[in-house]
mmCIF file of C-alpha atoms and ligand atoms in Angstrom:
data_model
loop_
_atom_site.group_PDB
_atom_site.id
_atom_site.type_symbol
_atom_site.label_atom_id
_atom_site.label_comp_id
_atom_site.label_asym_id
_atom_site.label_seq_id
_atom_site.Cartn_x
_atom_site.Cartn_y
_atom_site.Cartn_z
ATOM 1 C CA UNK A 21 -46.361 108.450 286.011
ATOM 2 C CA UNK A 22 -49.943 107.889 285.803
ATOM 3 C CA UNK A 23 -52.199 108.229 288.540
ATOM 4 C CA UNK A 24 -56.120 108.115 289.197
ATOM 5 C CA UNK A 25 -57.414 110.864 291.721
ATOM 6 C CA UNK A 26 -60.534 111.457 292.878
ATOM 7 C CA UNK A 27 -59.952 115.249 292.565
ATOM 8 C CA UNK A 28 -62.930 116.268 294.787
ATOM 9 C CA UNK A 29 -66.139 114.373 295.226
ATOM 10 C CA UNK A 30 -67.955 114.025 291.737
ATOM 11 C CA UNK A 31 -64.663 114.553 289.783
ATOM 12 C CA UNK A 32 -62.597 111.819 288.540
ATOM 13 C CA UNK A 33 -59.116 112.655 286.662
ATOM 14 C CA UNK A 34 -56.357 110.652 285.280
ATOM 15 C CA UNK A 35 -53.244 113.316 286.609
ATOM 16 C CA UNK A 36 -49.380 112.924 285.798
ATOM 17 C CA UNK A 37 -47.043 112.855 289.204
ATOM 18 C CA UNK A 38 -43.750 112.283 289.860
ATOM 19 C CA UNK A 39 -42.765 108.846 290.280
ATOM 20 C CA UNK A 40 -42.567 108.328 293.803
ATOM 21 C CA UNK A 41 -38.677 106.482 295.608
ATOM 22 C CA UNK A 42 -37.868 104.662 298.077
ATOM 23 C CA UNK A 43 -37.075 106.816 301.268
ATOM 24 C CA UNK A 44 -36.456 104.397 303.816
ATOM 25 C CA UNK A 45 -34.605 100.893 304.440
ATOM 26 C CA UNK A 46 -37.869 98.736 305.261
ATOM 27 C CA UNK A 47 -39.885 100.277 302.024
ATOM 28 C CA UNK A 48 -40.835 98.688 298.868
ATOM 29 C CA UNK A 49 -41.816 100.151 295.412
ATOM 30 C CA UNK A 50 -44.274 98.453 293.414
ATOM 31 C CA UNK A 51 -45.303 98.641 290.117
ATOM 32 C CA UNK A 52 -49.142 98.171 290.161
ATOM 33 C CA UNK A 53 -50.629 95.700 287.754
ATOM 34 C CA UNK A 54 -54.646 96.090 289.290
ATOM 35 C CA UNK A 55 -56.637 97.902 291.552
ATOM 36 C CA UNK A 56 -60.305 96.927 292.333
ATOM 37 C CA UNK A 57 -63.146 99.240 292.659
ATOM 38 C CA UNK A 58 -64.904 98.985 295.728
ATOM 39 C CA UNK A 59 -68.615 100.713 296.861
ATOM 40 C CA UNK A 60 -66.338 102.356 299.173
ATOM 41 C CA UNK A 61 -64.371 103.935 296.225
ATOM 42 C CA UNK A 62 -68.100 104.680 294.848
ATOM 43 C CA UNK A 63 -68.835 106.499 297.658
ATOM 44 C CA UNK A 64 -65.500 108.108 297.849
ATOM 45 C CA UNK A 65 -66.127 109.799 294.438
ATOM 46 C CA UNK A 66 -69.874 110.594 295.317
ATOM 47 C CA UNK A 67 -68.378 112.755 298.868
ATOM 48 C CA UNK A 68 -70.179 110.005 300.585
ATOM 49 C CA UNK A 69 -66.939 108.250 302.793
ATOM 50 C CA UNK A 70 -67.085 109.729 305.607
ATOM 51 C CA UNK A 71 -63.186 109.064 306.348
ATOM 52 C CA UNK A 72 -61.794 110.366 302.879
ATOM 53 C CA UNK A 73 -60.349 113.506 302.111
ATOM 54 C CA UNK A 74 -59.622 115.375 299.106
ATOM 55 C CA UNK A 75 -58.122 115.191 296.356
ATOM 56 C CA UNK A 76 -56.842 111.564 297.023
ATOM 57 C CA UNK A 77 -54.994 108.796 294.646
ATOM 58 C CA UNK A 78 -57.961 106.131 295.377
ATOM 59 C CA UNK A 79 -57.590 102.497 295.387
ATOM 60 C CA UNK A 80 -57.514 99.923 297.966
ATOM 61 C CA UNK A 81 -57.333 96.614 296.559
ATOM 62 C CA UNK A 82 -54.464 96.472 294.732
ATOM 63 C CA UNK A 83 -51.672 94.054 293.768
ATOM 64 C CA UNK A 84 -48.371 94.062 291.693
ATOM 65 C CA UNK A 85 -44.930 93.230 291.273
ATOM 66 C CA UNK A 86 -41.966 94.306 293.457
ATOM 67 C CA UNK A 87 -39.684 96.975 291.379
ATOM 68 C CA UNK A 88 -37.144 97.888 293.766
ATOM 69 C CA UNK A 89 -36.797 97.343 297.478
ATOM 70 C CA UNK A 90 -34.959 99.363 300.498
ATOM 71 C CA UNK A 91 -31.365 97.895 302.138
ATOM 72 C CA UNK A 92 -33.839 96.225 305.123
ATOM 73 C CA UNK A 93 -36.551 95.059 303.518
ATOM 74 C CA UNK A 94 -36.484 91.180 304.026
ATOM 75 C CA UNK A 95 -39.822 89.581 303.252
ATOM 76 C CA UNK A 96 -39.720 90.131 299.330
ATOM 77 C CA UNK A 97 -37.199 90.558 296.647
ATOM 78 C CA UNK A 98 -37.665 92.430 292.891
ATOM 79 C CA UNK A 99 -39.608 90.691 290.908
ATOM 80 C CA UNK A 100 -42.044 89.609 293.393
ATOM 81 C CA UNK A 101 -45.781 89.710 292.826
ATOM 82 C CA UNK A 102 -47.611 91.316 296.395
ATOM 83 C CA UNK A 103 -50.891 92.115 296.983
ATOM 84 C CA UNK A 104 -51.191 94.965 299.812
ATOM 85 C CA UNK A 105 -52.436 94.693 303.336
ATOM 86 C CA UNK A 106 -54.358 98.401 302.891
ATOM 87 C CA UNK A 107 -54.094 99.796 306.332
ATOM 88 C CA UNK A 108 -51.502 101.645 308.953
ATOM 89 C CA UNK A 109 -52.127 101.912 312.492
ATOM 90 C CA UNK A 110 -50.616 103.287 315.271
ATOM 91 C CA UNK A 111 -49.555 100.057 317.729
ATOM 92 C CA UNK A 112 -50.147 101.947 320.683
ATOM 93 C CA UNK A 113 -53.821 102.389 320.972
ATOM 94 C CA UNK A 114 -55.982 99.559 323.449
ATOM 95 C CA UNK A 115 -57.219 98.431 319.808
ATOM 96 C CA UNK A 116 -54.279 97.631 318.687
ATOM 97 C CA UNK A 117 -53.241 96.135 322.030
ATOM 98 C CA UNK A 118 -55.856 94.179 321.839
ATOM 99 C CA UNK A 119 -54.522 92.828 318.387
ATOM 100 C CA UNK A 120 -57.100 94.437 316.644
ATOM 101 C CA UNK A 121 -55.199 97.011 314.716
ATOM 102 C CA UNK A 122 -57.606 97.544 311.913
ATOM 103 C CA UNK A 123 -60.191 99.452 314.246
ATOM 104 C CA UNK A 124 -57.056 101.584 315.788
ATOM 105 C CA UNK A 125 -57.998 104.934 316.882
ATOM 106 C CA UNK A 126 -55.867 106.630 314.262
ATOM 107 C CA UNK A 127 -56.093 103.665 311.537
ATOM 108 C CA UNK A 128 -55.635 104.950 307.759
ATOM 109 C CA UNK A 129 -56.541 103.045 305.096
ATOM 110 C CA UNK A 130 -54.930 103.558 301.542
ATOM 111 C CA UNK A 131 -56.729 104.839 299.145
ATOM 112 C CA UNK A 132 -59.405 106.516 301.443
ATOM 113 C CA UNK A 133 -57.321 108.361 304.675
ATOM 114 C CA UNK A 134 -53.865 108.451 302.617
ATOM 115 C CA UNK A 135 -52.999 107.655 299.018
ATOM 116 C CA UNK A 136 -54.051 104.285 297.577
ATOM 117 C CA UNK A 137 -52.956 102.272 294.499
ATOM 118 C CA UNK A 138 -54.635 103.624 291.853
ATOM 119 C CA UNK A 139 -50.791 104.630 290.015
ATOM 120 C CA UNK A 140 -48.316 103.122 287.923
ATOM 121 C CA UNK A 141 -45.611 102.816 290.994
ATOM 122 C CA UNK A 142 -46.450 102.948 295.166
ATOM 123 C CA UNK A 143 -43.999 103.090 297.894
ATOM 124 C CA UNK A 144 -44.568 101.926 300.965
ATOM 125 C CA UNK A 145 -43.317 99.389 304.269
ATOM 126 C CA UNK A 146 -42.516 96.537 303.158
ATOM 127 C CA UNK A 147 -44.641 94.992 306.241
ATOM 128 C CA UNK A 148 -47.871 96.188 304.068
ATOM 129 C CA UNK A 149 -47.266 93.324 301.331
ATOM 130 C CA UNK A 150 -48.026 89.815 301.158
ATOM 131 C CA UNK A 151 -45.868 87.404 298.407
ATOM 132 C CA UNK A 152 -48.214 85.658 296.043
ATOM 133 C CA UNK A 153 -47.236 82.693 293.694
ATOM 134 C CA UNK A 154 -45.994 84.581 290.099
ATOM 135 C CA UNK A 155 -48.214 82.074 288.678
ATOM 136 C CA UNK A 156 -51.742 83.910 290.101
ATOM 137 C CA UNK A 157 -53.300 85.482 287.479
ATOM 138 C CA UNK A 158 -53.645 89.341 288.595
ATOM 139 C CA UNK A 159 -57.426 89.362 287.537
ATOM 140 C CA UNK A 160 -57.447 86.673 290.627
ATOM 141 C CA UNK A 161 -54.924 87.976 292.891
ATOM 142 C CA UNK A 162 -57.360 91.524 293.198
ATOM 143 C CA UNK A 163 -59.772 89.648 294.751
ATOM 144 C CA UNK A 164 -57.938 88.959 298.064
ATOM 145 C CA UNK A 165 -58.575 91.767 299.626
ATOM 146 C CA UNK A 166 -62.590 91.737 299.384
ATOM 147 C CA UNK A 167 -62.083 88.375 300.112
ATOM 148 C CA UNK A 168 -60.261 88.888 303.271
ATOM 149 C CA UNK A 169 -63.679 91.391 304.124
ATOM 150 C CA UNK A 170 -65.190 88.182 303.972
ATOM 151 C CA UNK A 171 -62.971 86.107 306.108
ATOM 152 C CA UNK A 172 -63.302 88.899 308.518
ATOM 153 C CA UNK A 173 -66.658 88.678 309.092
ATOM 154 C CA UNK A 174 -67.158 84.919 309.400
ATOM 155 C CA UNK A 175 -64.283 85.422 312.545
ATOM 156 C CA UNK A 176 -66.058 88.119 314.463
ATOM 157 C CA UNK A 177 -69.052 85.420 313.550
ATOM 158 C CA UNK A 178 -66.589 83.324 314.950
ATOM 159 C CA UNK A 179 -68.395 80.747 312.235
ATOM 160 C CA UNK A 180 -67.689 77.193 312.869
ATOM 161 C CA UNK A 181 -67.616 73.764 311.132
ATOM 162 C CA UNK A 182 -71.444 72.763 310.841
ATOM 163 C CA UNK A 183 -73.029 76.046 312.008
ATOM 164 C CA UNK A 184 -76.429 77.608 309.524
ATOM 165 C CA UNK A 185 -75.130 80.753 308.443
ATOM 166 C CA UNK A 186 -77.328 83.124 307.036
ATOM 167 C CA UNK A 187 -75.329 85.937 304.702
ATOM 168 C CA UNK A 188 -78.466 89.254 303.636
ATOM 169 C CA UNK A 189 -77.278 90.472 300.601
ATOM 170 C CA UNK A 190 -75.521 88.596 297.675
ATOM 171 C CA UNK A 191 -73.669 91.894 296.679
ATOM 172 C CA UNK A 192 -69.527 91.581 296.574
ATOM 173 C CA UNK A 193 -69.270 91.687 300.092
ATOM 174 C CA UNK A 194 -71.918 89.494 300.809
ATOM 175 C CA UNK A 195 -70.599 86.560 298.566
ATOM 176 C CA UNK A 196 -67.484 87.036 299.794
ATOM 177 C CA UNK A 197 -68.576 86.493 302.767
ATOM 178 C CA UNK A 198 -70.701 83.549 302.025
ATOM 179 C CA UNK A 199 -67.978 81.661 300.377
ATOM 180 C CA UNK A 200 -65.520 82.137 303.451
ATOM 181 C CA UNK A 201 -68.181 80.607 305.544
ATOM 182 C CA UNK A 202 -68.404 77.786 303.234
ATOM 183 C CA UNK A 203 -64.754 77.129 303.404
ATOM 184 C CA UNK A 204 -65.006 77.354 307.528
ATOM 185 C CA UNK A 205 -67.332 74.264 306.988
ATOM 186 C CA UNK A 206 -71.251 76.288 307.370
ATOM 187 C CA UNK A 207 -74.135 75.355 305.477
ATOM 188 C CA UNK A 208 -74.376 78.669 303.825
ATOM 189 C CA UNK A 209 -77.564 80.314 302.825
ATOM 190 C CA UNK A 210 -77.781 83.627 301.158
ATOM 191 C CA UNK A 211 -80.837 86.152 301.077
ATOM 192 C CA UNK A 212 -81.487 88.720 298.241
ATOM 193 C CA UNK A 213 -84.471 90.636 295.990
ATOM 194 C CA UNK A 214 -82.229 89.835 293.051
ATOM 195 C CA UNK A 215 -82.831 86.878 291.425
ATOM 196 C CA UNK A 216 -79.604 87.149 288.908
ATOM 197 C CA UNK A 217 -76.854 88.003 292.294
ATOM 198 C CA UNK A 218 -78.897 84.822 294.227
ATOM 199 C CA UNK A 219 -78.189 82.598 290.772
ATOM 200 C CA UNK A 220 -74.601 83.514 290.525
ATOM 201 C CA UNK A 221 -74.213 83.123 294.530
ATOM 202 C CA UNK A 222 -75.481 79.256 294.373
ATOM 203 C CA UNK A 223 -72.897 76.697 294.206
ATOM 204 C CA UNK A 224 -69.991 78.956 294.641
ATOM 205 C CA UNK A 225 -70.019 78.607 298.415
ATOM 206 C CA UNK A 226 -74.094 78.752 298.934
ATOM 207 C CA UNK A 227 -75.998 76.188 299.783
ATOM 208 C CA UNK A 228 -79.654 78.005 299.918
ATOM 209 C CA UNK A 229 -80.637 80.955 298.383
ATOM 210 C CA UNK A 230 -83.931 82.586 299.183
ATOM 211 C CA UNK A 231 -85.765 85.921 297.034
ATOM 212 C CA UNK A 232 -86.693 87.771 300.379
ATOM 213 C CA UNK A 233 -88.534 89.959 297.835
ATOM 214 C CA UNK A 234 -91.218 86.479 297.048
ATOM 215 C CA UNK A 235 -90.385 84.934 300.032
ATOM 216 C CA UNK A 236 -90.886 85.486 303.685
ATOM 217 C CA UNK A 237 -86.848 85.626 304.697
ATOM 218 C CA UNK A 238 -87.331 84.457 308.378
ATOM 219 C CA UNK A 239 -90.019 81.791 307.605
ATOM 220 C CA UNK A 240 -87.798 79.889 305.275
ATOM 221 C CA UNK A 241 -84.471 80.891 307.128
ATOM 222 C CA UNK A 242 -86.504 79.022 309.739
ATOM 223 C CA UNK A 243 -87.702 76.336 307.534
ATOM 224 C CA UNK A 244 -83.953 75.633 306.057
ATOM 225 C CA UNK A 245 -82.574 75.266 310.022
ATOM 226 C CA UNK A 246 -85.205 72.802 310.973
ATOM 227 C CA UNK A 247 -87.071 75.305 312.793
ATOM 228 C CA UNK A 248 -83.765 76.891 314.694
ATOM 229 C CA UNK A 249 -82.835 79.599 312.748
ATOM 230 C CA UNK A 250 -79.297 80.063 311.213
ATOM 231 C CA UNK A 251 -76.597 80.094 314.225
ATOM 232 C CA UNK A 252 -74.956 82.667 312.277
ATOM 233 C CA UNK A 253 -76.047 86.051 310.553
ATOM 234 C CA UNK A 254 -74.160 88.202 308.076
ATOM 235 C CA UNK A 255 -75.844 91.297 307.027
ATOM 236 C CA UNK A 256 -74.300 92.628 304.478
ATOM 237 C CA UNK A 257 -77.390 94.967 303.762
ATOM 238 C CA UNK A 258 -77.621 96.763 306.839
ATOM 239 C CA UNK A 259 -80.747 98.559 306.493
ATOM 240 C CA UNK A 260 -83.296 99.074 309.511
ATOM 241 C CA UNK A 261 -84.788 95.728 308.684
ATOM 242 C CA UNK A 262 -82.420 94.011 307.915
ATOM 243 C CA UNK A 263 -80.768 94.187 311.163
ATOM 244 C CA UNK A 264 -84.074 93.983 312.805
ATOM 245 C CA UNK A 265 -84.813 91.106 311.174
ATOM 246 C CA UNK A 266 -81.312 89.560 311.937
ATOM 247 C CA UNK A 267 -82.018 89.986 315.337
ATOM 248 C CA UNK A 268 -85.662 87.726 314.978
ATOM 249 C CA UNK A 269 -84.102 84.784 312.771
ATOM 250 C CA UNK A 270 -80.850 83.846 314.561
ATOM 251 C CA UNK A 271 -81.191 80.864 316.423
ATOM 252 C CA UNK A 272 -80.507 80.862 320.670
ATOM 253 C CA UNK A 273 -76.586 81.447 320.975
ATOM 254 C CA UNK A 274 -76.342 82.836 317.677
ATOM 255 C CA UNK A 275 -73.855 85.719 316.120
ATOM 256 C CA UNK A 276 -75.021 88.562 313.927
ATOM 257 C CA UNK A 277 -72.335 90.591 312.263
ATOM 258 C CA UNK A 278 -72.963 93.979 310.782
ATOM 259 C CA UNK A 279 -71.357 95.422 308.236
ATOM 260 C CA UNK A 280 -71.978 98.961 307.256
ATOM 261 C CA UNK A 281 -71.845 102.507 308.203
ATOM 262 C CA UNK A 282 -75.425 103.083 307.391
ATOM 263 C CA UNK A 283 -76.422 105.646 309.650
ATOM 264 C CA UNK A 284 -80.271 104.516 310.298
ATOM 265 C CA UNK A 285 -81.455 103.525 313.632
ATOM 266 C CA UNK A 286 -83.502 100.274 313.916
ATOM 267 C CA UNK A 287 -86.041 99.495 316.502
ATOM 268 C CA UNK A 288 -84.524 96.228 318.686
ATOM 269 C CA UNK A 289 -86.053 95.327 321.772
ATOM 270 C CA UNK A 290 -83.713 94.060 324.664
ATOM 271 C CA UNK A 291 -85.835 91.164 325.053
ATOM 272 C CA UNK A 292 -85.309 89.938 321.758
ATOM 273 C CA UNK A 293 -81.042 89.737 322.519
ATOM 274 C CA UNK A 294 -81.513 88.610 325.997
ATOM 275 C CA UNK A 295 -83.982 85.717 325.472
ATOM 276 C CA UNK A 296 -81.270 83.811 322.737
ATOM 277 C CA UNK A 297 -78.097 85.529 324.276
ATOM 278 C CA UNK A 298 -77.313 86.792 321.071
ATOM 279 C CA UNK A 299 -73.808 88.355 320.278
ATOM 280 C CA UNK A 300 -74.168 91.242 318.215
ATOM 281 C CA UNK A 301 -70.774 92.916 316.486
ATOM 282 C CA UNK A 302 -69.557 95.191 313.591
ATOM 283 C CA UNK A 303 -67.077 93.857 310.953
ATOM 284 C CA UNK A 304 -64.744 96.377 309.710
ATOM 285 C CA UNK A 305 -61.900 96.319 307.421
ATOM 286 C CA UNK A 306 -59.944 92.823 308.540
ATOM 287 C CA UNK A 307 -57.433 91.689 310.775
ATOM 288 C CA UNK A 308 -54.380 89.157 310.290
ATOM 289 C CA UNK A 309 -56.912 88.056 307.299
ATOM 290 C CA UNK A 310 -54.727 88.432 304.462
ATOM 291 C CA UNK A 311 -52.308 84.917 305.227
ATOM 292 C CA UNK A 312 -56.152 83.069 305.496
ATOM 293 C CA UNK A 313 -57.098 84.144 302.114
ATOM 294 C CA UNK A 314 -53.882 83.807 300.433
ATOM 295 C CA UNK A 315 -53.899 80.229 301.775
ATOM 296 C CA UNK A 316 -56.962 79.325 300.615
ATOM 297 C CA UNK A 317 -56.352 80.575 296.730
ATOM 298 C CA UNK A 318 -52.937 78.546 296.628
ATOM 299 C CA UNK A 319 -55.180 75.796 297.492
ATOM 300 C CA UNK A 320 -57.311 76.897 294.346
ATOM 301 C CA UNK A 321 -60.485 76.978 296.814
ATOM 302 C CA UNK A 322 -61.809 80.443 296.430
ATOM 303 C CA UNK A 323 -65.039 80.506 293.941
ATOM 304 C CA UNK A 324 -63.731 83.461 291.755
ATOM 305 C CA UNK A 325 -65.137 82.056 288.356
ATOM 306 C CA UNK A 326 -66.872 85.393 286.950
ATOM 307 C CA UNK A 327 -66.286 87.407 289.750
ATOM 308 C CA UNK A 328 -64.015 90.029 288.101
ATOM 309 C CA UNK A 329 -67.167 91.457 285.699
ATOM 310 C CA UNK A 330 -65.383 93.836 283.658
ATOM 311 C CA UNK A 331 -62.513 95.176 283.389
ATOM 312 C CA UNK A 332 -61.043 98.631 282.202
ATOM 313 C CA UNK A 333 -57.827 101.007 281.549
ATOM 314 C CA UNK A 334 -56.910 103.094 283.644
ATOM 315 C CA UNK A 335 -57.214 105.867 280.789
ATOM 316 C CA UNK A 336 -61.105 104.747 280.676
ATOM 317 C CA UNK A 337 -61.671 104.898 284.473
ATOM 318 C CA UNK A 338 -63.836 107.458 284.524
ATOM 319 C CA UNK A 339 -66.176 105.149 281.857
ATOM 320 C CA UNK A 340 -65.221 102.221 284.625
ATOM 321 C CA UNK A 341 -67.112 104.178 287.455
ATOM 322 C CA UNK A 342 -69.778 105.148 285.328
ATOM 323 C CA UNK A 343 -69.946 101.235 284.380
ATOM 324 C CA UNK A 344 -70.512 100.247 288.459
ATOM 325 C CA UNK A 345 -72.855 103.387 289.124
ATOM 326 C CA UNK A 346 -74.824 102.533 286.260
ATOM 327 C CA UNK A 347 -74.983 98.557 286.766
ATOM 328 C CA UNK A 348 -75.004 98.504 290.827
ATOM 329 C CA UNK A 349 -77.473 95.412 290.802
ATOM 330 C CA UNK A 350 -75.016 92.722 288.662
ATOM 331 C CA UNK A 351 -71.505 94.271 288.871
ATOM 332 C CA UNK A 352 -69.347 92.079 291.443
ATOM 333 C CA UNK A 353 -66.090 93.958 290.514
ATOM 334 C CA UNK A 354 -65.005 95.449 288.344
ATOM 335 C CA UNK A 355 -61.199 96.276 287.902
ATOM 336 C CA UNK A 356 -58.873 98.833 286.836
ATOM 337 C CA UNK A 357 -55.689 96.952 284.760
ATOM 338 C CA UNK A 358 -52.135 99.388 284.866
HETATM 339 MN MN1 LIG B 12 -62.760 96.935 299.308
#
């Protein structure tokens, strides 16, 4: 069978392996319709992941249809179309005590730690899929999983019905984000230097947009709350200022929620988090997310008009990284079809 690799970092290679079986009772195979690229995947290819190793099948967000399934497997039957919860974890850990598996001290994610879904067939638990209506179109049912990114960060946000929230950064993360907030019942406003991502970003889930390149972010963030500042703050930038800045906009008893692994230090005086008892947390990966999302798309509320921007082969994926290297400021996602 077919599968993509990232062969070492810079070098991308459609490779044949051997189809792979099912070994145990509880596993599943699945024949994979789509996988999603993700930056993460970006920076898996450039040897900029700090969590991936080499060479690895990449491939995260991916969904397809059941082929065969083990003698215990009980939540799905052949023929069923899944989309796949991406991570394992050890169950043991105060993490995942804590019900917080996807920060686990030994979590693996597909596609980055372990092998992912970029190939024609995947085995795995059968405790890794969730069952989607046949009737979601797979150019739709890829989605979930940045989605669920989203969802994840409006929780630790713990976002609520009538809060400001404030998402930096109208990139595929960041509108994921804003639209989950939307559907949690915020009035959602959305900061970027990019005119086009801010345009596509209003009305599906955004309320305000504001050009923090024109505009002064935390004036008009200001301005928007009635002089409060947003209750809520997504930074899906995470650069020194943005954070920085997060810190000066949120309003008294307000959540910001990081996203990144960028590596740069900002400059935060205590004061600033003390005076407004702020609550400052990362957002990684998600937790018990994936039921949220799915819910919400049967419901036909997720804004995914034009999301999926191109899509390619999986002969031509080399051409589809080059596509989201090359067009980083307007690509959403872009997706590999099987
Ligand atoms: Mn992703």
């Amino acid at each position: 069978m077919k599968v993509g690799i990232v062969e070492k970092p810079g070098v991308l290679k459609v490779v044949d392996r051997a189809e792979p079986e099912i070994k145990n009772a509880a596993d599943v195979k699945i024949k994979v319709k789509r996988v999603g690229i993700c930056g993460s995947d970006i920076h898996i290819f450039h040897g900029k992941n700090p969590f991936a190793t080499y060479p690895r099948i990449w491939g995260h967000e991916f969904v397809g249809e059941v082929s065969a399934v083990g003698g215990g497997v009980q939540n799905v039957n052949v023929g069923d179309h899944v989309v796949v919860e991406p991570i394992t974890f050890c169950g043991k850990c105060y993490a995942c005590r804590q019900g917080r598996p996807n920060i686990c001290e030994n979590v693996n994610v597909y596609g980055v730690h372990i092998d992912g879904g970029c190939a024609e067939f995947v085995v795995l638990p059968s405790e890794k899929v969730h069952k989607l209506p046949v009737e979601l179109p797979w150019d739709e049912a890829v989605l979930i999983e940045p989605f669920t990114i989203g969802a994840q960060a409006c929780y630790r946000g713990n976002v609520q019905k009538g809060d400001y929230v404030l998402v930096m950064g109208a990139g595929t993360i960041g509108l994921t984000a804003a639209a989950m907030a939307k559907l949690y019942g915020g009035i959602v406003i959305v900061a970027d230097l990019v005119d086009e991502k801010l345009e596509y970003a209003k009305g599906r889930g955004t309320d305000y947009i504001i050009n923090s390149g024109r505009e002064n972010m935390i004036e008009r963030a200001r301005e928007i709350t009635g002089g409060m500042g947003p209750n809520v703050v997504i930074d899906a930038v995470c650069i020194k200022k943005t954070f920085e800045d997060a810190v000066m906009v949120t309003s008294a008893a307000g959540r910001i929620v990081e996203l990144s692994f960028n590596e740069v230090p900002s400059e935060i005086a205590p004061v600033n988090i003390i005076k407004k008892e702020l609550t400052i947390c990362g957002s990684r990966l998600q937790t018990h997310r994936f039921p949220v999302v799915i819910d919400f798309i049967n419901q036909h509320k997720l804004p995914l008009s034009g999301f999926v921007s191109k899509t390619f082969p999986i002969n031509e994926m080399e051409q589809a990284f080059d596509y989201v290297d090359k067009n980083n400021a307007k690509v959403r996602k872009v997706v590999i079809t099987i």
